[in-house]
C-alpha cells in the first residue's frame, strides 16, 4: 500500500526498541511521520513517544520489555505482532554504556552491555527474520551502531566491543539474508544529545574537545537520525545490504 514516494512507509509496521527517549524516540517519530505503524518497545513508560506519534497523525503501540531478560526475543516479536500485525521493520536501537578505565572494568559492566547491545539485537533479528521468512515477506532491519563501530574510544571497553561486534553482525546477517528479501543495515550516529552522552556533555573538557572535532560544530539531536532510518526502512534502500551509515556531523570525515 506504499504511495508513490519510494520513502513512503504507509502500511508498514515497525518495531523500535528503546523508543521512550533519545534516538529511539526520534526514529519512532520519523517512521510514524513516513506512515509506518510503530510498536515502541522498552522497559520505561512510552506515553511521551505515543503522544508524539499521535501528534503527527501516526499510530503507535507500547510494548513493555526488558532486553536483559534471557530468551526474551521471540516473545517480543510475537507480542509486537499481536499488537500491530506482521512486522516489516525492526530497529535495534536499545543500548547501554558503562564507563571505567579498562584496568578497572568489571565483569558485570561487560556482561550487561553485551547482553543488550549485542546479544539481544542478534536474537531479536533472528526471531524477526524467522517470522518474515516463514511468511515469505520481505523485511528491513536497522541496527543502531556507533562511531565506536569504527574507532576505539576510551573508558568504554564493553561498549566498543559491542558496537564493533554489531557492525560485523550487520554485515554477516546482510550476507545470509539478502537473497531472502531481508535488508540488514546499520546507522552509526555521531555524538547525539541523549541520556547516553549526558556524562560527556557535563564534563566541560570532554564537551569542548568533542565539539571542536565535529565539522558541523554542534551535537546531533535524536531527530537528526530519523531520516537515515526512514531511508533504510523504505523501498528507496531496496539494494542496500550490510551498510553502516555514519550520521555524525562529519566526525569520521575529519
Ligand atoms: N547518543 C549518542 O551519542 C549515541 C551515539 C552512537 C550510538 N548511540 C546508540 O543509540 C542507541 C540509543 O541511545 P541514546 O543515545 O538514545 O541513549 P538513551 O537515551 O540512553 O536510550 C537508550 C534506550 O535503550 C533502552 N534500554 C536500555 N536498556 C534496556 C533494556 N534492558 N531493555 C529495554 N530497553 C533498554 C533505554 O531505556 P530506558 O530509558 O528505560 O533506560 C532507552 O530507551 C543506543 O544503542 C546507543 O548506543 C548513541
PDB file of C-alpha atoms and ligand atoms in Angstrom:
ATOM      1  CA  UNK A   1       0.000   0.000   0.000  1.00  0.00           C
ATOM      2  CA  UNK A   2       3.018   2.245  -0.227  1.00  0.00           C
ATOM      3  CA  UNK A   3       2.319   5.512  -2.018  1.00  0.00           C
ATOM      4  CA  UNK A   4       4.235   6.935  -4.933  1.00  0.00           C
ATOM      5  CA  UNK A   5       7.267   8.134  -2.964  1.00  0.00           C
ATOM      6  CA  UNK A   6       9.886   5.399  -2.511  1.00  0.00           C
ATOM      7  CA  UNK A   7      10.374   6.743   1.025  1.00  0.00           C
ATOM      8  CA  UNK A   8       6.715   6.249   1.977  1.00  0.00           C
ATOM      9  CA  UNK A   9       6.144   3.705   4.752  1.00  0.00           C
ATOM     10  CA  UNK A  10       2.338   3.719   4.686  1.00  0.00           C
ATOM     11  CA  UNK A  11       1.019   0.256   5.556  1.00  0.00           C
ATOM     12  CA  UNK A  12       4.334  -0.894   7.099  1.00  0.00           C
ATOM     13  CA  UNK A  13       4.760  -1.910  10.722  1.00  0.00           C
ATOM     14  CA  UNK A  14       7.931  -1.138  12.664  1.00  0.00           C
ATOM     15  CA  UNK A  15       9.237  -2.456  15.975  1.00  0.00           C
ATOM     16  CA  UNK A  16      11.623   0.049  17.594  1.00  0.00           C
ATOM     17  CA  UNK A  17      13.433  -0.893  20.802  1.00  0.00           C
ATOM     18  CA  UNK A  18      14.334   1.748  23.383  1.00  0.00           C
ATOM     19  CA  UNK A  19      11.759   4.093  21.882  1.00  0.00           C
ATOM     20  CA  UNK A  20      10.820   6.007  25.051  1.00  0.00           C
ATOM     21  CA  UNK A  21      13.628   8.557  24.736  1.00  0.00           C
ATOM     22  CA  UNK A  22      16.646   9.738  22.740  1.00  0.00           C
ATOM     23  CA  UNK A  23      17.495   8.302  19.346  1.00  0.00           C
ATOM     24  CA  UNK A  24      14.852   5.546  19.552  1.00  0.00           C
ATOM     25  CA  UNK A  25      12.140   8.116  20.143  1.00  0.00           C
ATOM     26  CA  UNK A  26      13.461  10.229  17.241  1.00  0.00           C
ATOM     27  CA  UNK A  27      13.399   7.194  14.954  1.00  0.00           C
ATOM     28  CA  UNK A  28       9.925   6.085  16.084  1.00  0.00           C
ATOM     29  CA  UNK A  29       8.613   9.547  15.318  1.00  0.00           C
ATOM     30  CA  UNK A  30      10.292   9.729  11.893  1.00  0.00           C
ATOM     31  CA  UNK A  31       8.944   6.293  10.904  1.00  0.00           C
ATOM     32  CA  UNK A  32       5.447   7.319  12.025  1.00  0.00           C
ATOM     33  CA  UNK A  33       5.708  10.571  10.051  1.00  0.00           C
ATOM     34  CA  UNK A  34       6.627   8.474   6.993  1.00  0.00           C
ATOM     35  CA  UNK A  35       3.431   6.445   7.508  1.00  0.00           C
ATOM     36  CA  UNK A  36       4.507   3.385   9.485  1.00  0.00           C
ATOM     37  CA  UNK A  37       2.626   1.955  12.457  1.00  0.00           C
ATOM     38  CA  UNK A  38       5.126   1.854  15.314  1.00  0.00           C
ATOM     39  CA  UNK A  39       5.485  -0.601  18.185  1.00  0.00           C
ATOM     40  CA  UNK A  40       7.552   1.273  20.759  1.00  0.00           C
ATOM     41  CA  UNK A  41       9.289  -1.328  22.909  1.00  0.00           C
ATOM     42  CA  UNK A  42      11.293  -0.821  26.074  1.00  0.00           C
ATOM     43  CA  UNK A  43      11.441  -1.027  29.832  1.00  0.00           C
ATOM     44  CA  UNK A  44      10.158   2.513  30.541  1.00  0.00           C
ATOM     45  CA  UNK A  45       6.902   4.376  30.029  1.00  0.00           C
ATOM     46  CA  UNK A  46       6.187   5.021  26.329  1.00  0.00           C
ATOM     47  CA  UNK A  47       3.439   7.620  26.755  1.00  0.00           C
ATOM     48  CA  UNK A  48       5.588  10.572  25.598  1.00  0.00           C
ATOM     49  CA  UNK A  49       6.548   8.733  22.401  1.00  0.00           C
ATOM     50  CA  UNK A  50       2.976   7.612  21.727  1.00  0.00           C
ATOM     51  CA  UNK A  51       1.771  11.208  22.208  1.00  0.00           C
ATOM     52  CA  UNK A  52       4.390  12.494  19.728  1.00  0.00           C
ATOM     53  CA  UNK A  53       3.413   9.775  17.242  1.00  0.00           C
ATOM     54  CA  UNK A  54      -0.262  10.729  17.610  1.00  0.00           C
ATOM     55  CA  UNK A  55       0.631  14.413  17.082  1.00  0.00           C
ATOM     56  CA  UNK A  56       1.948  13.603  13.591  1.00  0.00           C
ATOM     57  CA  UNK A  57      -1.187  11.576  12.853  1.00  0.00           C
ATOM     58  CA  UNK A  58       0.532   8.215  13.326  1.00  0.00           C
ATOM     59  CA  UNK A  59      -0.427   5.004  15.093  1.00  0.00           C
ATOM     60  CA  UNK A  60       1.702   3.674  17.944  1.00  0.00           C
ATOM     61  CA  UNK A  61       1.592   0.827  20.441  1.00  0.00           C
ATOM     62  CA  UNK A  62       3.637   0.384  23.614  1.00  0.00           C
ATOM     63  CA  UNK A  63       5.336  -2.891  24.498  1.00  0.00           C
ATOM     64  CA  UNK A  64       6.978  -3.407  27.905  1.00  0.00           C
ATOM     65  CA  UNK A  65      10.188  -5.374  27.595  1.00  0.00           C
ATOM     66  CA  UNK A  66      13.498  -5.719  29.427  1.00  0.00           C
ATOM     67  CA  UNK A  67      16.132  -6.829  26.943  1.00  0.00           C
ATOM     68  CA  UNK A  68      18.412  -8.095  29.726  1.00  0.00           C
ATOM     69  CA  UNK A  69      15.987 -10.995  30.113  1.00  0.00           C
ATOM     70  CA  UNK A  70      17.234 -14.331  28.831  1.00  0.00           C
ATOM     71  CA  UNK A  71      15.189 -15.775  25.932  1.00  0.00           C
ATOM     72  CA  UNK A  72      13.077 -12.638  25.502  1.00  0.00           C
ATOM     73  CA  UNK A  73      13.470 -12.104  21.733  1.00  0.00           C
ATOM     74  CA  UNK A  74      10.842 -14.478  20.313  1.00  0.00           C
ATOM     75  CA  UNK A  75       8.306 -13.273  22.881  1.00  0.00           C
ATOM     76  CA  UNK A  76       8.943  -9.628  21.905  1.00  0.00           C
ATOM     77  CA  UNK A  77       8.400 -10.326  18.206  1.00  0.00           C
ATOM     78  CA  UNK A  78       5.240 -12.364  18.951  1.00  0.00           C
ATOM     79  CA  UNK A  79       3.827  -9.694  21.286  1.00  0.00           C
ATOM     80  CA  UNK A  80       4.575  -6.884  18.803  1.00  0.00           C
ATOM     81  CA  UNK A  81       2.874  -8.880  16.046  1.00  0.00           C
ATOM     82  CA  UNK A  82      -0.186  -9.399  18.261  1.00  0.00           C
ATOM     83  CA  UNK A  83      -0.370  -5.646  18.833  1.00  0.00           C
ATOM     84  CA  UNK A  84       0.197  -4.343  15.323  1.00  0.00           C
ATOM     85  CA  UNK A  85       0.131  -7.217  12.851  1.00  0.00           C
ATOM     86  CA  UNK A  86       3.040  -8.744  10.871  1.00  0.00           C
ATOM     87  CA  UNK A  87       6.241  -6.718  11.278  1.00  0.00           C
ATOM     88  CA  UNK A  88       8.052  -5.224   8.288  1.00  0.00           C
ATOM     89  CA  UNK A  89      10.788  -3.239  10.052  1.00  0.00           C
ATOM     90  CA  UNK A  90      12.955  -3.908  13.107  1.00  0.00           C
ATOM     91  CA  UNK A  91      15.053  -1.081  14.555  1.00  0.00           C
ATOM     92  CA  UNK A  92      17.525  -2.471  17.086  1.00  0.00           C
ATOM     93  CA  UNK A  93      18.110   0.775  18.954  1.00  0.00           C
ATOM     94  CA  UNK A  94      18.131  -0.013  22.693  1.00  0.00           C
ATOM     95  CA  UNK A  95      21.636   0.214  24.085  1.00  0.00           C
ATOM     96  CA  UNK A  96      23.566   0.991  27.235  1.00  0.00           C
ATOM     97  CA  UNK A  97      27.049   2.237  28.045  1.00  0.00           C
ATOM     98  CA  UNK A  98      29.301   1.784  31.089  1.00  0.00           C
ATOM     99  CA  UNK A  99      32.360   3.974  31.644  1.00  0.00           C
ATOM    100  CA  UNK A 100      35.505   2.870  33.505  1.00  0.00           C
ATOM    101  CA  UNK A 101      39.212   2.575  32.751  1.00  0.00           C
ATOM    102  CA  UNK A 102      39.992  -0.746  31.056  1.00  0.00           C
ATOM    103  CA  UNK A 103      42.253  -1.667  34.003  1.00  0.00           C
ATOM    104  CA  UNK A 104      39.284  -1.455  36.373  1.00  0.00           C
ATOM    105  CA  UNK A 105      36.470  -2.610  34.073  1.00  0.00           C
ATOM    106  CA  UNK A 106      34.100  -5.009  35.861  1.00  0.00           C
ATOM    107  CA  UNK A 107      32.619  -8.257  34.586  1.00  0.00           C
ATOM    108  CA  UNK A 108      29.067  -7.013  35.247  1.00  0.00           C
ATOM    109  CA  UNK A 109      29.715  -3.863  33.177  1.00  0.00           C
ATOM    110  CA  UNK A 110      30.934  -6.166  30.418  1.00  0.00           C
ATOM    111  CA  UNK A 111      28.017  -8.630  30.569  1.00  0.00           C
ATOM    112  CA  UNK A 112      25.193  -6.095  30.918  1.00  0.00           C
ATOM    113  CA  UNK A 113      26.346  -4.082  27.909  1.00  0.00           C
ATOM    114  CA  UNK A 114      26.944  -7.161  25.758  1.00  0.00           C
ATOM    115  CA  UNK A 115      23.520  -8.585  26.660  1.00  0.00           C
ATOM    116  CA  UNK A 116      21.586  -5.532  25.474  1.00  0.00           C
ATOM    117  CA  UNK A 117      23.814  -4.100  22.731  1.00  0.00           C
ATOM    118  CA  UNK A 118      24.820  -7.323  21.007  1.00  0.00           C
ATOM    119  CA  UNK A 119      23.069 -10.493  22.190  1.00  0.00           C
ATOM    120  CA  UNK A 120      19.522  -9.102  22.373  1.00  0.00           C
ATOM    121  CA  UNK A 121      19.979  -7.448  18.978  1.00  0.00           C
ATOM    122  CA  UNK A 122      21.060 -10.700  17.368  1.00  0.00           C
ATOM    123  CA  UNK A 123      18.230 -12.776  18.802  1.00  0.00           C
ATOM    124  CA  UNK A 124      15.639 -10.080  18.018  1.00  0.00           C
ATOM    125  CA  UNK A 125      16.910 -10.031  14.436  1.00  0.00           C
ATOM    126  CA  UNK A 126      16.729 -13.837  14.342  1.00  0.00           C
ATOM    127  CA  UNK A 127      13.139 -14.001  15.665  1.00  0.00           C
ATOM    128  CA  UNK A 128      12.058 -11.150  13.375  1.00  0.00           C
ATOM    129  CA  UNK A 129      13.710 -12.715  10.308  1.00  0.00           C
ATOM    130  CA  UNK A 130      12.241 -16.150  11.082  1.00  0.00           C
ATOM    131  CA  UNK A 131       8.708 -14.760  11.042  1.00  0.00           C
ATOM    132  CA  UNK A 132       9.381 -12.876   7.799  1.00  0.00           C
ATOM    133  CA  UNK A 133      10.962 -15.903   6.105  1.00  0.00           C
ATOM    134  CA  UNK A 134       8.137 -18.225   7.230  1.00  0.00           C
ATOM    135  CA  UNK A 135       5.568 -15.784   5.816  1.00  0.00           C
ATOM    136  CA  UNK A 136       7.595 -15.196   2.626  1.00  0.00           C
ATOM    137  CA  UNK A 137       7.686 -11.481   3.432  1.00  0.00           C
ATOM    138  CA  UNK A 138      10.476  -9.023   2.701  1.00  0.00           C
ATOM    139  CA  UNK A 139      11.712  -7.111   5.736  1.00  0.00           C
ATOM    140  CA  UNK A 140      14.151  -4.461   6.958  1.00  0.00           C
ATOM    141  CA  UNK A 141      16.496  -4.489   9.914  1.00  0.00           C
ATOM    142  CA  UNK A 142      18.209  -1.275  11.013  1.00  0.00           C
ATOM    143  CA  UNK A 143      20.819  -1.696  13.743  1.00  0.00           C
ATOM    144  CA  UNK A 144      21.997   1.315  15.697  1.00  0.00           C
ATOM    145  CA  UNK A 145      25.781   1.075  15.669  1.00  0.00           C
ATOM    146  CA  UNK A 146      28.170   3.852  16.766  1.00  0.00           C
ATOM    147  CA  UNK A 147      31.333   5.744  15.883  1.00  0.00           C
ATOM    148  CA  UNK A 148      32.846   3.089  18.153  1.00  0.00           C
ATOM    149  CA  UNK A 149      31.950   0.540  15.474  1.00  0.00           C
ATOM    150  CA  UNK A 150      34.887   2.168  13.639  1.00  0.00           C
ATOM    151  CA  UNK A 151      37.035   3.739  16.364  1.00  0.00           C
ATOM    152  CA  UNK A 152      38.368   2.639  19.738  1.00  0.00           C
ATOM    153  CA  UNK A 153      37.255   5.351  22.135  1.00  0.00           C
ATOM    154  CA  UNK A 154      38.372   5.372  25.762  1.00  0.00           C
ATOM    155  CA  UNK A 155      36.883   4.043  29.043  1.00  0.00           C
ATOM    156  CA  UNK A 156      34.048   2.160  27.288  1.00  0.00           C
ATOM    157  CA  UNK A 157      35.534  -1.304  26.662  1.00  0.00           C
ATOM    158  CA  UNK A 158      32.299  -3.292  26.527  1.00  0.00           C
ATOM    159  CA  UNK A 159      30.508  -0.609  24.524  1.00  0.00           C
ATOM    160  CA  UNK A 160      33.233  -0.503  21.857  1.00  0.00           C
ATOM    161  CA  UNK A 161      33.330  -4.305  21.729  1.00  0.00           C
ATOM    162  CA  UNK A 162      29.534  -4.484  21.416  1.00  0.00           C
ATOM    163  CA  UNK A 163      29.261  -1.808  18.715  1.00  0.00           C
ATOM    164  CA  UNK A 164      32.209  -3.204  16.729  1.00  0.00           C
ATOM    165  CA  UNK A 165      30.532  -6.600  17.053  1.00  0.00           C
ATOM    166  CA  UNK A 166      27.231  -5.151  15.886  1.00  0.00           C
ATOM    167  CA  UNK A 167      28.912  -3.806  12.746  1.00  0.00           C
ATOM    168  CA  UNK A 168      30.240  -7.284  11.976  1.00  0.00           C
ATOM    169  CA  UNK A 169      26.876  -8.857  12.717  1.00  0.00           C
ATOM    170  CA  UNK A 170      25.128  -6.361  10.427  1.00  0.00           C
ATOM    171  CA  UNK A 171      27.372  -7.478   7.565  1.00  0.00           C
ATOM    172  CA  UNK A 172      27.021 -11.204   8.329  1.00  0.00           C
ATOM    173  CA  UNK A 173      23.221 -11.040   8.529  1.00  0.00           C
ATOM    174  CA  UNK A 174      23.109  -8.942   5.352  1.00  0.00           C
ATOM    175  CA  UNK A 175      25.077 -11.649   3.542  1.00  0.00           C
ATOM    176  CA  UNK A 176      22.907 -14.505   4.887  1.00  0.00           C
ATOM    177  CA  UNK A 177      19.533 -12.858   4.375  1.00  0.00           C
ATOM    178  CA  UNK A 178      19.855 -10.519   1.348  1.00  0.00           C
ATOM    179  CA  UNK A 179      18.642 -13.202  -1.051  1.00  0.00           C
ATOM    180  CA  UNK A 180      15.668 -13.865   1.239  1.00  0.00           C
ATOM    181  CA  UNK A 181      14.430 -10.303   0.826  1.00  0.00           C
ATOM    182  CA  UNK A 182      15.666  -9.067   4.180  1.00  0.00           C
ATOM    183  CA  UNK A 183      17.852  -5.958   4.126  1.00  0.00           C
ATOM    184  CA  UNK A 184      20.137  -5.588   7.130  1.00  0.00           C
ATOM    185  CA  UNK A 185      21.940  -2.260   7.559  1.00  0.00           C
ATOM    186  CA  UNK A 186      23.090  -0.005  10.358  1.00  0.00           C
ATOM    187  CA  UNK A 187      23.297   3.654  11.261  1.00  0.00           C
ATOM    188  CA  UNK A 188      26.329   4.910  13.157  1.00  0.00           C
ATOM    189  CA  UNK A 189      25.227   8.051  14.997  1.00  0.00           C
ATOM    190  CA  UNK A 190      27.852  10.571  15.981  1.00  0.00           C
ATOM    191  CA  UNK A 191      27.666  12.492  19.255  1.00  0.00           C
ATOM    192  CA  UNK A 192      23.948  12.926  19.918  1.00  0.00           C
ATOM    193  CA  UNK A 193      22.269  14.732  22.828  1.00  0.00           C
ATOM    194  CA  UNK A 194      20.652  11.931  24.871  1.00  0.00           C
ATOM    195  CA  UNK A 195      20.926  10.205  28.257  1.00  0.00           C
ATOM    196  CA  UNK A 196      23.747   8.121  26.789  1.00  0.00           C
ATOM    197  CA  UNK A 197      26.016  11.188  26.418  1.00  0.00           C
ATOM    198  CA  UNK A 198      24.916  13.154  29.486  1.00  0.00           C
ATOM    199  CA  UNK A 199      28.191  12.468  31.341  1.00  0.00           C
ATOM    200  CA  UNK A 200      30.282  13.670  28.374  1.00  0.00           C
ATOM    201  CA  UNK A 201      28.269  16.872  27.978  1.00  0.00           C
ATOM    202  CA  UNK A 202      28.501  17.546  31.716  1.00  0.00           C
ATOM    203  CA  UNK A 203      32.331  17.397  31.599  1.00  0.00           C
ATOM    204  CA  UNK A 204      33.458  20.797  30.227  1.00  0.00           C
ATOM    205  CA  UNK A 205      36.825  19.478  28.942  1.00  0.00           C
ATOM    206  CA  UNK A 206      35.357  16.447  27.133  1.00  0.00           C
ATOM    207  CA  UNK A 207      32.461  18.544  25.835  1.00  0.00           C
ATOM    208  CA  UNK A 208      34.673  21.203  24.248  1.00  0.00           C
ATOM    209  CA  UNK A 209      37.150  18.620  22.888  1.00  0.00           C
ATOM    210  CA  UNK A 210      34.276  16.743  21.216  1.00  0.00           C
ATOM    211  CA  UNK A 211      32.662  19.895  19.828  1.00  0.00           C
ATOM    212  CA  UNK A 212      35.985  21.139  18.437  1.00  0.00           C
ATOM    213  CA  UNK A 213      36.276  17.951  16.333  1.00  0.00           C
ATOM    214  CA  UNK A 214      32.773  17.936  14.858  1.00  0.00           C
ATOM    215  CA  UNK A 215      32.764  19.695  11.447  1.00  0.00           C
ATOM    216  CA  UNK A 216      29.077  20.588  11.919  1.00  0.00           C
ATOM    217  CA  UNK A 217      30.167  22.332  15.162  1.00  0.00           C
ATOM    218  CA  UNK A 218      27.219  21.060  17.216  1.00  0.00           C
ATOM    219  CA  UNK A 219      25.990  17.957  18.984  1.00  0.00           C
ATOM    220  CA  UNK A 220      23.447  15.973  16.977  1.00  0.00           C
ATOM    221  CA  UNK A 221      19.820  15.661  18.025  1.00  0.00           C
ATOM    222  CA  UNK A 222      17.743  12.449  18.024  1.00  0.00           C
ATOM    223  CA  UNK A 223      15.733  13.910  15.139  1.00  0.00           C
ATOM    224  CA  UNK A 224      18.954  14.039  13.046  1.00  0.00           C
ATOM    225  CA  UNK A 225      18.950  10.214  12.920  1.00  0.00           C
ATOM    226  CA  UNK A 226      15.333   9.709  11.810  1.00  0.00           C
ATOM    227  CA  UNK A 227      15.869  10.404   8.102  1.00  0.00           C
ATOM    228  CA  UNK A 228      18.505   7.694   7.684  1.00  0.00           C
ATOM    229  CA  UNK A 229      16.218   5.205   9.465  1.00  0.00           C
ATOM    230  CA  UNK A 230      13.288   6.064   7.178  1.00  0.00           C
ATOM    231  CA  UNK A 231      15.553   5.665   4.156  1.00  0.00           C
ATOM    232  CA  UNK A 232      16.885   2.256   5.247  1.00  0.00           C
ATOM    233  CA  UNK A 233      13.362   1.059   6.088  1.00  0.00           C
ATOM    234  CA  UNK A 234      11.934   2.179   2.756  1.00  0.00           C
ATOM    235  CA  UNK A 235      11.829   0.920  -0.837  1.00  0.00           C
ATOM    236  CA  UNK A 236      14.430   3.589  -1.673  1.00  0.00           C
ATOM    237  CA  UNK A 237      17.008   1.385   0.072  1.00  0.00           C
ATOM    238  CA  UNK A 238      15.993  -1.865  -1.676  1.00  0.00           C
ATOM    239  CA  UNK A 239      19.571  -2.533  -2.869  1.00  0.00           C
ATOM    240  CA  UNK A 240      21.273  -1.564   0.428  1.00  0.00           C
ATOM    241  CA  UNK A 241      22.731  -4.533   2.288  1.00  0.00           C
ATOM    242  CA  UNK A 242      25.340  -4.525   5.043  1.00  0.00           C
ATOM    243  CA  UNK A 243      25.999  -0.781   5.007  1.00  0.00           C
ATOM    244  CA  UNK A 244      26.903   1.115   8.145  1.00  0.00           C
ATOM    245  CA  UNK A 245      25.961   4.721   7.517  1.00  0.00           C
ATOM    246  CA  UNK A 246      27.554   7.400   9.699  1.00  0.00           C
ATOM    247  CA  UNK A 247      25.244  10.280  10.664  1.00  0.00           C
ATOM    248  CA  UNK A 248      27.830  12.184  12.630  1.00  0.00           C
ATOM    249  CA  UNK A 249      28.109  15.851  11.628  1.00  0.00           C
ATOM    250  CA  UNK A 250      31.253  14.900   9.690  1.00  0.00           C
ATOM    251  CA  UNK A 251      33.191  13.393  12.645  1.00  0.00           C
ATOM    252  CA  UNK A 252      34.578  10.403  10.705  1.00  0.00           C
ATOM    253  CA  UNK A 253      35.434  12.540   7.699  1.00  0.00           C
ATOM    254  CA  UNK A 254      37.833  14.604   9.788  1.00  0.00           C
TER     255      UNK A 254
HETATM  256  N1  LIG B   1      23.825   9.360  21.990  1.00  0.00           N
HETATM  257  C1  LIG B   1      24.842   9.089  21.211  1.00  0.00           C
HETATM  258  O1  LIG B   1      25.711   9.929  21.011  1.00  0.00           O
HETATM  259  C2  LIG B   1      24.943   7.762  20.520  1.00  0.00           C
HETATM  260  C3  LIG B   1      25.957   7.616  19.581  1.00  0.00           C
HETATM  261  C4  LIG B   1      26.073   6.408  18.914  1.00  0.00           C
HETATM  262  C5  LIG B   1      25.185   5.387  19.163  1.00  0.00           C
HETATM  263  N2  LIG B   1      24.212   5.554  20.093  1.00  0.00           N
HETATM  264  C6  LIG B   1      23.295   4.429  20.301  1.00  0.00           C
HETATM  265  O2  LIG B   1      21.977   4.835  20.097  1.00  0.00           O
HETATM  266  C7  LIG B   1      21.102   3.977  20.816  1.00  0.00           C
HETATM  267  C8  LIG B   1      20.138   4.829  21.611  1.00  0.00           C
HETATM  268  O3  LIG B   1      20.867   5.544  22.600  1.00  0.00           O
HETATM  269  P1  LIG B   1      20.526   7.014  23.051  1.00  0.00           P
HETATM  270  O4  LIG B   1      21.689   7.848  22.764  1.00  0.00           O
HETATM  271  O5  LIG B   1      19.210   7.437  22.571  1.00  0.00           O
HETATM  272  O6  LIG B   1      20.546   6.810  24.645  1.00  0.00           O
HETATM  273  P2  LIG B   1      19.387   6.643  25.706  1.00  0.00           P
HETATM  274  O7  LIG B   1      18.576   7.885  25.727  1.00  0.00           O
HETATM  275  O8  LIG B   1      20.082   6.193  26.932  1.00  0.00           O
HETATM  276  O9  LIG B   1      18.486   5.478  25.119  1.00  0.00           O
HETATM  277  C9  LIG B   1      18.768   4.124  25.276  1.00  0.00           C
HETATM  278  C10 LIG B   1      17.485   3.350  25.155  1.00  0.00           C
HETATM  279  O10 LIG B   1      17.714   1.952  25.355  1.00  0.00           O
HETATM  280  C11 LIG B   1      16.800   1.488  26.325  1.00  0.00           C
HETATM  281  N3  LIG B   1      17.273   0.343  27.062  1.00  0.00           N
HETATM  282  C12 LIG B   1      18.419   0.226  27.770  1.00  0.00           C
HETATM  283  N4  LIG B   1      18.481  -0.960  28.382  1.00  0.00           N
HETATM  284  C13 LIG B   1      17.344  -1.627  28.067  1.00  0.00           C
HETATM  285  C14 LIG B   1      16.808  -2.883  28.396  1.00  0.00           C
HETATM  286  N5  LIG B   1      17.443  -3.726  29.223  1.00  0.00           N
HETATM  287  N6  LIG B   1      15.608  -3.239  27.899  1.00  0.00           N
HETATM  288  C15 LIG B   1      14.932  -2.390  27.092  1.00  0.00           C
HETATM  289  N7  LIG B   1      15.383  -1.177  26.735  1.00  0.00           N
HETATM  290  C16 LIG B   1      16.572  -0.790  27.212  1.00  0.00           C
HETATM  291  C17 LIG B   1      16.632   2.684  27.244  1.00  0.00           C
HETATM  292  O11 LIG B   1      15.534   2.540  28.095  1.00  0.00           O
HETATM  293  P3  LIG B   1      15.484   3.377  29.486  1.00  0.00           P
HETATM  294  O12 LIG B   1      15.184   4.804  29.124  1.00  0.00           O
HETATM  295  O13 LIG B   1      14.394   2.692  30.229  1.00  0.00           O
HETATM  296  O14 LIG B   1      16.837   3.235  30.117  1.00  0.00           O
HETATM  297  C18 LIG B   1      16.471   3.774  26.218  1.00  0.00           C
HETATM  298  O15 LIG B   1      15.201   3.763  25.657  1.00  0.00           O
HETATM  299  C19 LIG B   1      21.989   3.083  21.673  1.00  0.00           C
HETATM  300  O16 LIG B   1      22.168   1.840  21.035  1.00  0.00           O
HETATM  301  C20 LIG B   1      23.289   3.857  21.701  1.00  0.00           C
HETATM  302  O17 LIG B   1      24.395   3.029  21.937  1.00  0.00           O
HETATM  303  C21 LIG B   1      24.056   6.718  20.776  1.00  0.00           C
END
